[in-house]
Short mmCIF file of C-alpha atoms (C1' of nucleotides) in Angstrom, two decimals:
data_model
loop_
_atom_site.label_atom_id
_atom_site.label_comp_id
_atom_site.label_asym_id
_atom_site.label_seq_id
_atom_site.Cartn_x
_atom_site.Cartn_y
_atom_site.Cartn_z
CA UNK A 1 14.70 -6.32 -19.88
CA UNK A 2 15.72 -9.54 -21.63
CA UNK A 3 12.69 -11.57 -22.58
CA UNK A 4 14.36 -14.62 -21.14
CA UNK A 5 14.13 -13.05 -17.74
CA UNK A 6 10.49 -12.16 -18.30
CA UNK A 7 9.79 -15.72 -19.25
CA UNK A 8 11.47 -16.90 -16.10
CA UNK A 9 9.41 -14.60 -13.96
CA UNK A 10 6.25 -15.58 -15.69
CA UNK A 11 6.98 -19.24 -15.09
CA UNK A 12 7.73 -18.62 -11.46
CA UNK A 13 4.33 -17.01 -10.97
CA UNK A 14 2.65 -19.59 -13.14
CA UNK A 15 4.07 -22.35 -11.01
CA UNK A 16 2.90 -20.68 -7.84
CA UNK A 17 -0.65 -20.31 -9.10
CA UNK A 18 -0.81 -23.44 -11.19
CA UNK A 19 0.04 -25.84 -8.40
CA UNK A 20 -3.18 -25.05 -6.63
CA UNK A 21 -6.90 -25.22 -7.23
CA UNK A 22 -6.64 -21.89 -8.99
CA UNK A 23 -7.13 -22.24 -12.70
CA UNK A 24 -4.65 -20.71 -15.03
CA UNK A 25 -7.07 -19.38 -17.60
CA UNK A 26 -5.99 -17.60 -20.77
CA UNK A 27 -7.21 -14.33 -19.27
CA UNK A 28 -5.12 -14.75 -16.16
CA UNK A 29 -2.09 -15.79 -18.15
CA UNK A 30 -2.38 -12.65 -20.19
CA UNK A 31 -2.71 -10.45 -17.14
CA UNK A 32 0.30 -12.05 -15.48
CA UNK A 33 2.38 -11.82 -18.64
CA UNK A 34 1.68 -8.15 -19.04
CA UNK A 35 2.22 -7.44 -15.35
CA UNK A 36 5.67 -9.04 -15.23
CA UNK A 37 6.61 -7.02 -18.29
CA UNK A 38 5.57 -3.79 -16.58
CA UNK A 39 7.04 -4.35 -13.11
CA UNK A 40 5.40 -1.06 -12.07
CA UNK A 41 1.92 -0.04 -13.13
CA UNK A 42 -1.39 1.37 -12.10
CA UNK A 43 -4.43 -0.85 -12.28
CA UNK A 44 -5.84 1.15 -15.16
CA UNK A 45 -2.58 1.01 -17.09
CA UNK A 46 -2.65 -2.73 -16.82
CA UNK A 47 -6.30 -2.87 -17.81
CA UNK A 48 -5.60 -0.77 -20.87
CA UNK A 49 -2.59 -2.81 -21.82
CA UNK A 50 -4.33 -6.14 -21.38
CA UNK A 51 -7.35 -4.99 -23.32
CA UNK A 52 -5.12 -3.76 -26.12
CA UNK A 53 -3.95 -7.33 -26.48
CA UNK A 54 -7.41 -8.80 -25.98
CA UNK A 55 -10.39 -6.45 -25.83
CA UNK A 56 -12.70 -9.12 -24.49
CA UNK A 57 -10.98 -9.26 -21.12
CA UNK A 58 -13.06 -7.41 -18.57
CA UNK A 59 -11.73 -4.83 -16.20
CA UNK A 60 -13.06 -6.91 -13.32
CA UNK A 61 -10.94 -9.86 -14.39
CA UNK A 62 -7.81 -7.77 -14.28
CA UNK A 63 -8.67 -6.58 -10.80
CA UNK A 64 -9.54 -10.09 -9.67
CA UNK A 65 -6.25 -11.41 -10.97
CA UNK A 66 -4.38 -8.59 -9.29
CA UNK A 67 -6.04 -9.61 -6.04
CA UNK A 68 -4.79 -13.16 -6.51
CA UNK A 69 -1.29 -11.91 -7.16
CA UNK A 70 -1.42 -9.76 -4.06
CA UNK A 71 -2.50 -12.76 -2.03
CA UNK A 72 0.52 -14.74 -3.07
CA UNK A 73 2.86 -11.82 -2.47
CA UNK A 74 3.88 -11.43 -6.10
CA UNK A 75 2.35 -7.99 -6.29
CA UNK A 76 2.21 -5.20 -3.74
CA UNK A 77 -0.05 -2.22 -3.88
CA UNK A 78 1.41 1.11 -2.85
CA UNK A 79 -0.24 4.41 -2.34
CA UNK A 80 2.33 7.12 -2.89
CA UNK A 81 -0.34 9.79 -2.95
CA UNK A 82 0.44 11.33 -6.26
CA UNK A 83 -1.71 9.79 -8.88
CA UNK A 84 -3.56 6.50 -8.47
CA UNK A 85 -2.17 3.65 -6.38
CA UNK A 86 0.77 1.84 -7.85
CA UNK A 87 1.15 -1.90 -8.21
CA UNK A 88 4.61 -3.32 -8.07
CA UNK A 89 5.99 -6.77 -8.81
CA UNK A 90 8.00 -7.79 -5.79
CA UNK A 91 10.50 -9.39 -8.14
CA UNK A 92 11.33 -5.89 -9.22
CA UNK A 93 12.52 -5.01 -5.81
CA UNK A 94 14.25 -8.21 -4.85
CA UNK A 95 17.61 -7.02 -6.05
CA UNK A 96 17.73 -3.42 -5.13
CA UNK A 97 16.67 -2.08 -1.80
CA UNK A 98 15.57 1.48 -1.19
CA UNK A 99 16.82 4.33 0.91
CA UNK A 100 14.52 7.32 0.89
CA UNK A 101 14.82 10.82 2.27
CA UNK A 102 11.52 11.66 3.92
CA UNK A 103 12.19 15.35 3.48
CA UNK A 104 13.14 15.87 -0.16
CA UNK A 105 11.87 12.52 -1.43
CA UNK A 106 15.16 11.42 -2.96
CA UNK A 107 15.30 7.68 -3.43
CA UNK A 108 18.55 5.77 -3.57
CA UNK A 109 18.50 2.21 -4.78
CA UNK A 110 21.31 0.31 -3.19
CA UNK A 111 22.59 -3.20 -3.18
CA UNK A 112 24.05 -4.92 -0.17
CA UNK A 113 24.92 -8.57 -0.73
CA UNK A 114 25.56 -9.10 2.94
CA UNK A 115 21.92 -8.29 3.68
CA UNK A 116 20.87 -10.91 1.18
CA UNK A 117 23.18 -13.36 2.82
CA UNK A 118 21.50 -12.75 6.16
CA UNK A 119 18.09 -13.09 4.53
CA UNK A 120 19.09 -16.51 3.31
CA UNK A 121 20.16 -17.38 6.78
CA UNK A 122 16.90 -16.24 8.36
CA UNK A 123 14.88 -18.10 5.79
CA UNK A 124 16.84 -21.27 6.37
CA UNK A 125 16.36 -20.92 10.10
CA UNK A 126 12.61 -21.14 9.63
CA UNK A 127 12.78 -23.77 6.88
CA UNK A 128 11.32 -21.41 4.31
CA UNK A 129 12.07 -21.10 0.64
CA UNK A 130 12.62 -17.45 -0.24
CA UNK A 131 10.77 -16.05 -3.23
CA UNK A 132 11.03 -12.28 -3.00
CA UNK A 133 11.68 -9.53 -0.52
CA UNK A 134 11.24 -5.83 0.08
CA UNK A 135 13.53 -3.63 2.11
CA UNK A 136 13.14 0.09 2.62
CA UNK A 137 15.06 2.52 4.78
CA UNK A 138 13.58 5.92 5.62
CA UNK A 139 15.74 8.77 6.77
CA UNK A 140 17.05 12.25 6.18
CA UNK A 141 19.72 13.02 3.63
CA UNK A 142 22.64 15.23 4.54
CA UNK A 143 21.39 18.29 2.69
CA UNK A 144 17.98 18.12 4.31
CA UNK A 145 19.45 17.66 7.74
CA UNK A 146 21.58 20.75 7.23
CA UNK A 147 18.79 22.96 6.04
CA UNK A 148 16.64 21.84 8.96
CA UNK A 149 14.64 19.08 7.34
CA UNK A 150 12.08 21.17 5.54
CA UNK A 151 9.26 18.88 4.65
CA UNK A 152 8.05 19.12 1.09
CA UNK A 153 4.43 18.24 0.71
CA UNK A 154 4.87 16.47 -2.56
CA UNK A 155 2.51 16.51 -5.47
CA UNK A 156 4.97 14.93 -7.89
CA UNK A 157 6.95 11.71 -7.87
CA UNK A 158 10.20 11.80 -5.92
CA UNK A 159 13.53 11.92 -7.69
CA UNK A 160 15.26 8.62 -8.15
CA UNK A 161 18.97 7.90 -7.85
CA UNK A 162 19.97 4.46 -8.96
CA UNK A 163 23.18 3.45 -7.31
CA UNK A 164 25.23 1.29 -9.61
CA UNK A 165 28.02 0.66 -7.16
CA UNK A 166 27.66 -2.61 -5.36
CA UNK A 167 28.94 -2.45 -1.85
CA UNK B 1 3.52 0.40 25.48
CA UNK B 2 5.16 2.78 27.96
CA UNK B 3 3.84 6.28 27.55
CA UNK B 4 7.39 7.57 27.61
CA UNK B 5 8.00 5.79 24.34
CA UNK B 6 4.82 7.22 22.87
CA UNK B 7 5.91 10.67 23.90
CA UNK B 8 9.24 10.10 22.22
CA UNK B 9 7.60 9.02 19.00
CA UNK B 10 5.23 11.90 19.07
CA UNK B 11 8.09 14.32 19.49
CA UNK B 12 10.02 12.75 16.66
CA UNK B 13 7.09 13.25 14.32
CA UNK B 14 6.40 16.69 15.72
CA UNK B 15 9.95 17.73 15.03
CA UNK B 16 9.76 16.45 11.49
CA UNK B 17 6.58 18.38 10.74
CA UNK B 18 7.22 21.38 12.93
CA UNK B 19 10.51 22.39 11.35
CA UNK B 20 8.82 23.22 8.06
CA UNK B 21 6.16 25.52 6.73
CA UNK B 22 3.61 23.00 7.87
CA UNK B 23 1.66 24.24 10.83
CA UNK B 24 1.31 22.05 13.85
CA UNK B 25 -2.30 22.84 14.64
CA UNK B 26 -4.14 21.36 17.62
CA UNK B 27 -6.10 19.13 15.23
CA UNK B 28 -2.95 17.72 13.70
CA UNK B 29 -1.34 17.21 17.05
CA UNK B 30 -4.32 15.22 18.17
CA UNK B 31 -4.30 13.07 15.05
CA UNK B 32 -0.60 12.36 15.39
CA UNK B 33 -0.90 11.59 19.09
CA UNK B 34 -3.66 9.09 18.51
CA UNK B 35 -1.91 7.54 15.53
CA UNK B 36 1.34 6.87 17.36
CA UNK B 37 -0.69 5.25 20.14
CA UNK B 38 -2.40 2.93 17.67
CA UNK B 39 0.58 1.91 15.52
CA UNK B 40 -1.87 0.00 13.30
CA UNK B 41 -5.26 1.32 12.31
CA UNK B 42 -7.74 1.88 9.55
CA UNK B 43 -8.55 5.43 8.55
CA UNK B 44 -12.03 5.12 9.98
CA UNK B 45 -10.76 3.75 13.27
CA UNK B 46 -8.53 6.75 13.61
CA UNK B 47 -11.35 9.11 12.65
CA UNK B 48 -13.57 7.57 15.27
CA UNK B 49 -10.88 7.68 17.92
CA UNK B 50 -9.91 11.27 17.18
CA UNK B 51 -13.51 12.41 17.17
CA UNK B 52 -14.10 10.66 20.47
CA UNK B 53 -11.46 12.95 21.92
CA UNK B 54 -12.65 15.99 20.01
CA UNK B 55 -15.90 15.76 18.02
CA UNK B 56 -15.24 18.98 16.16
CA UNK B 57 -12.37 17.50 14.14
CA UNK B 58 -13.55 16.72 10.65
CA UNK B 59 -12.99 13.44 8.87
CA UNK B 60 -11.26 15.35 6.08
CA UNK B 61 -8.73 16.74 8.53
CA UNK B 62 -7.81 13.27 9.67
CA UNK B 63 -7.33 12.16 6.07
CA UNK B 64 -5.35 15.26 5.23
CA UNK B 65 -3.07 14.70 8.19
CA UNK B 66 -2.63 11.07 7.25
CA UNK B 67 -1.54 12.24 3.82
CA UNK B 68 1.08 14.47 5.40
CA UNK B 69 2.35 11.60 7.49
CA UNK B 70 2.55 9.40 4.46
CA UNK B 71 4.56 12.05 2.68
CA UNK B 72 7.17 12.11 5.38
CA UNK B 73 7.32 8.33 5.57
CA UNK B 74 6.00 8.10 9.10
CA UNK B 75 2.92 6.23 7.95
CA UNK B 76 2.48 3.60 5.27
CA UNK B 77 -0.77 2.51 3.78
CA UNK B 78 -1.19 -1.18 3.11
CA UNK B 79 -3.93 -2.95 1.29
CA UNK B 80 -4.04 -6.51 2.54
CA UNK B 81 -7.30 -7.15 0.74
CA UNK B 82 -9.38 -8.22 3.68
CA UNK B 83 -11.17 -5.30 5.16
CA UNK B 84 -10.29 -1.70 4.51
CA UNK B 85 -6.73 -0.54 3.91
CA UNK B 86 -4.50 -0.51 6.92
CA UNK B 87 -2.30 2.35 8.03
CA UNK B 88 0.86 1.53 9.86
CA UNK B 89 3.36 3.64 11.72
CA UNK B 90 6.74 2.75 10.30
CA UNK B 91 8.15 2.98 13.81
CA UNK B 92 6.11 -0.09 14.58
CA UNK B 93 8.01 -2.14 12.10
CA UNK B 94 11.47 -0.84 12.72
CA UNK B 95 12.31 -3.55 15.20
CA UNK B 96 10.75 -6.64 13.85
CA UNK B 97 10.98 -7.70 10.27
CA UNK B 98 8.54 -10.05 8.55
CA UNK B 99 8.79 -13.43 6.90
CA UNK B 100 5.58 -14.49 5.21
CA UNK B 101 4.46 -17.71 3.58
CA UNK B 102 2.72 -16.77 0.36
CA UNK B 103 0.82 -20.04 0.39
CA UNK B 104 -0.71 -20.36 3.86
CA UNK B 105 -0.25 -16.75 4.90
CA UNK B 106 1.70 -17.49 8.06
CA UNK B 107 3.69 -14.49 9.21
CA UNK B 108 6.80 -14.79 11.31
CA UNK B 109 8.18 -11.69 12.95
CA UNK B 110 11.88 -12.07 13.35
CA UNK B 111 14.72 -9.98 14.62
CA UNK B 112 18.17 -9.96 13.13
CA UNK B 113 20.52 -7.43 14.68
CA UNK B 114 23.12 -8.04 12.01
CA UNK B 115 20.69 -6.73 9.39
CA UNK B 116 20.24 -3.59 11.42
CA UNK B 117 23.96 -3.24 11.65
CA UNK B 118 24.21 -3.37 7.88
CA UNK B 119 21.40 -0.86 7.57
CA UNK B 120 23.38 1.53 9.72
CA UNK B 121 26.33 1.01 7.49
CA UNK B 122 24.39 1.67 4.31
CA UNK B 123 22.84 4.79 5.76
CA UNK B 124 26.21 6.08 6.81
CA UNK B 125 27.60 5.41 3.37
CA UNK B 126 25.08 7.83 1.86
CA UNK B 127 25.31 10.31 4.73
CA UNK B 128 21.74 9.75 5.75
CA UNK B 129 20.19 9.73 9.18
CA UNK B 130 18.00 6.65 9.58
CA UNK B 131 14.50 7.13 10.92
CA UNK B 132 12.63 3.92 10.21
CA UNK B 133 12.72 0.89 7.97
CA UNK B 134 10.61 -1.93 6.59
CA UNK B 135 11.84 -5.36 5.65
CA UNK B 136 9.70 -8.20 4.36
CA UNK B 137 10.64 -11.64 3.07
CA UNK B 138 8.18 -13.64 1.00
CA UNK B 139 8.52 -17.37 0.61
CA UNK B 140 7.08 -20.81 1.13
CA UNK B 141 7.07 -22.52 4.50
CA UNK B 142 8.16 -26.13 4.80
CA UNK B 143 4.66 -27.55 5.16
CA UNK B 144 3.38 -25.72 2.10
CA UNK B 145 6.35 -26.79 0.02
CA UNK B 146 5.69 -30.40 0.96
CA UNK B 147 2.01 -30.33 0.13
CA UNK B 148 2.75 -28.68 -3.19
CA UNK B 149 2.21 -25.06 -2.33
CA UNK B 150 -1.54 -24.88 -2.50
CA UNK B 151 -2.47 -21.26 -2.75
CA UNK B 152 -5.19 -20.15 -0.40
CA UNK B 153 -7.21 -17.26 -1.71
CA UNK B 154 -7.60 -15.58 1.64
CA UNK B 155 -10.61 -13.76 2.91
CA UNK B 156 -9.40 -13.54 6.50
CA UNK B 157 -6.26 -12.15 8.09
CA UNK B 158 -3.23 -14.42 8.00
CA UNK B 159 -2.04 -16.14 11.13
CA UNK B 160 0.74 -14.42 13.00
CA UNK B 161 3.68 -16.01 14.74
CA UNK B 162 5.74 -13.63 16.79
CA UNK B 163 9.24 -14.94 17.20
CA UNK B 164 10.63 -13.98 20.58
CA UNK B 165 14.02 -15.48 20.04
CA UNK B 166 16.58 -12.98 18.91
CA UNK B 167 19.06 -14.49 16.52
"C1'" DT C 1 -23.09 -31.76 -12.58
"C1'" DT C 2 -20.54 -29.20 -9.76
"C1'" DC C 3 -17.16 -25.65 -9.43
"C1'" DC C 4 -14.69 -22.08 -11.11
"C1'" DG C 5 -14.11 -18.08 -13.80
"C1'" DT C 6 -15.97 -14.51 -16.74
"C1'" DG C 7 -18.21 -10.16 -18.67
"C1'" DC C 8 -21.17 -6.64 -17.69
"C1'" DA C 9 -23.06 -3.00 -15.15
"C1'" DA C 10 -24.36 -1.30 -10.92
"C1'" DA C 11 -22.96 -0.57 -6.17
"C1'" DT C 12 -19.76 0.38 -2.74
"C1'" DG C 13 -16.61 2.68 -0.02
"C1'" DA C 14 -12.60 5.10 0.85
"C1'" DT C 15 -10.67 9.29 -0.07
"C1'" DT C 16 -10.49 13.95 -2.10
"C1'" DT C 17 -12.07 18.42 -3.26
"C1'" DG C 18 -14.57 23.06 -3.58
"C1'" DC C 19 -15.88 26.45 -0.87
"C1'" DA C 20 -16.36 29.98 2.78
"C1'" DG C 21 -14.75 31.33 7.15
"C1'" DG C 22 -10.84 31.72 10.65
"C1'" DA C 23 -6.25 31.83 12.27
"C1'" DC C 24 -1.49 32.53 11.91
"C1'" DT C 25 2.65 35.29 9.99
"C1'" DA D 1 -2.36 41.27 2.97
"C1'" DG D 2 -1.32 36.76 2.24
"C1'" DT D 3 -0.89 32.10 3.24
"C1'" DC D 4 -2.27 28.04 5.71
"C1'" DC D 5 -5.86 25.29 7.72
"C1'" DT D 6 -10.49 23.94 8.86
"C1'" DG D 7 -15.37 21.87 8.65
"C1'" DC D 8 -18.89 20.54 5.79
"C1'" DA D 9 -20.98 18.31 2.05
"C1'" DA D 10 -20.74 16.86 -2.45
"C1'" DA D 11 -17.97 14.64 -5.87
"C1'" DT D 12 -14.65 11.43 -7.48
"C1'" DC D 13 -12.47 7.37 -8.51
"C1'" DA D 14 -10.64 2.96 -7.73
"C1'" DT D 15 -12.28 -1.28 -6.71
"C1'" DT D 16 -15.78 -4.84 -5.66
"C1'" DT D 17 -19.93 -7.39 -6.24
"C1'" DG D 18 -24.35 -9.64 -8.01
"C1'" DC D 19 -25.84 -12.05 -11.59
"C1'" DA D 20 -26.29 -15.28 -15.45
"C1'" DC D 21 -23.74 -17.84 -18.62
"C1'" DG D 22 -19.92 -20.85 -20.44
"C1'" DG D 23 -16.38 -24.15 -19.80
"C1'" DA D 24 -13.32 -27.29 -17.24
"C1'" DA D 25 -12.78 -31.01 -13.89
#
DNA sequence: TTCCGTGCAAATGATTTGCAGGACT
DNA sequence: AGTCCTGCAAATCATTTGCACGGAA
């Protein structure tokens, strides 16, 4: 991840928070900076990372900042049921959508510019300015359909296929 | 909600679970039946509802069944940060997508058939069978952009605008 | 001088787990 | 026989909150 991009993301969040009555304290800046570097993390991972940089920052502050970020839609909390809940920067997902097999857990990340085009259109229709988006499709892959869609009660993260081909 | 549709949903879930080594016990059937009727619920609401129908079903069984449903992508758990986490049937979202203002919290439910068309195309490309989807756009509404995007640290549910007009 | 934000530690609350008994295969 | 599932109660673990202090507006 180029640090220029990180900087950009940080500034985008900073702007969102800073233009309000919410103070951009050094603690919060640090939390946001580390979060945008991670993209995916658990709360405790972020706590550990932030405290490595500055041990005086309290766990509660990290959680309180995460709550702020959730409120503004920058962060989403997901419970995938293996391990602790996962926090995700919505930026991370804005440019690859997900297709997941509910049987074997395979995840395909795909890109579809025409969807993004329609998103722009929708957003314009309602006079919004788009910041981020999430888009997930759930289904059955061919193999699972053929073997009768055996459900696997997962205790490990699903496999991930990143699709490089842009449609 | 026509009960025919509920029955259909129930059967879809039943099929998904039933075709595996996961037993479709009476307890699980009951939990699934109640869940598809709710569409949105908290875990405790579902527990209460299920136990109203059958007091012998344990809270743990409801949670364990919810976990199964999460695994197969039928249910998603969302933490909106006001009140307890919310469980949502992904069916519920398959036919209206969301546009949310990260500043004032307004939510617009919109429909865009052309997006669904593209989803079908993507799914076909990977030889998947589509079951459900989620699609959320985050941005700033016009009013909030004009007043400088004041962030509201919410402690109450956001307002909801259901858009009846199909694009 | 009034808010806002923080650290700390305790409290909360949702969810998970260990265990023993039953049912299904 | 062996695996899956259940209820119950206790345990766990992530997150939130009360409180008192410090700093910014």
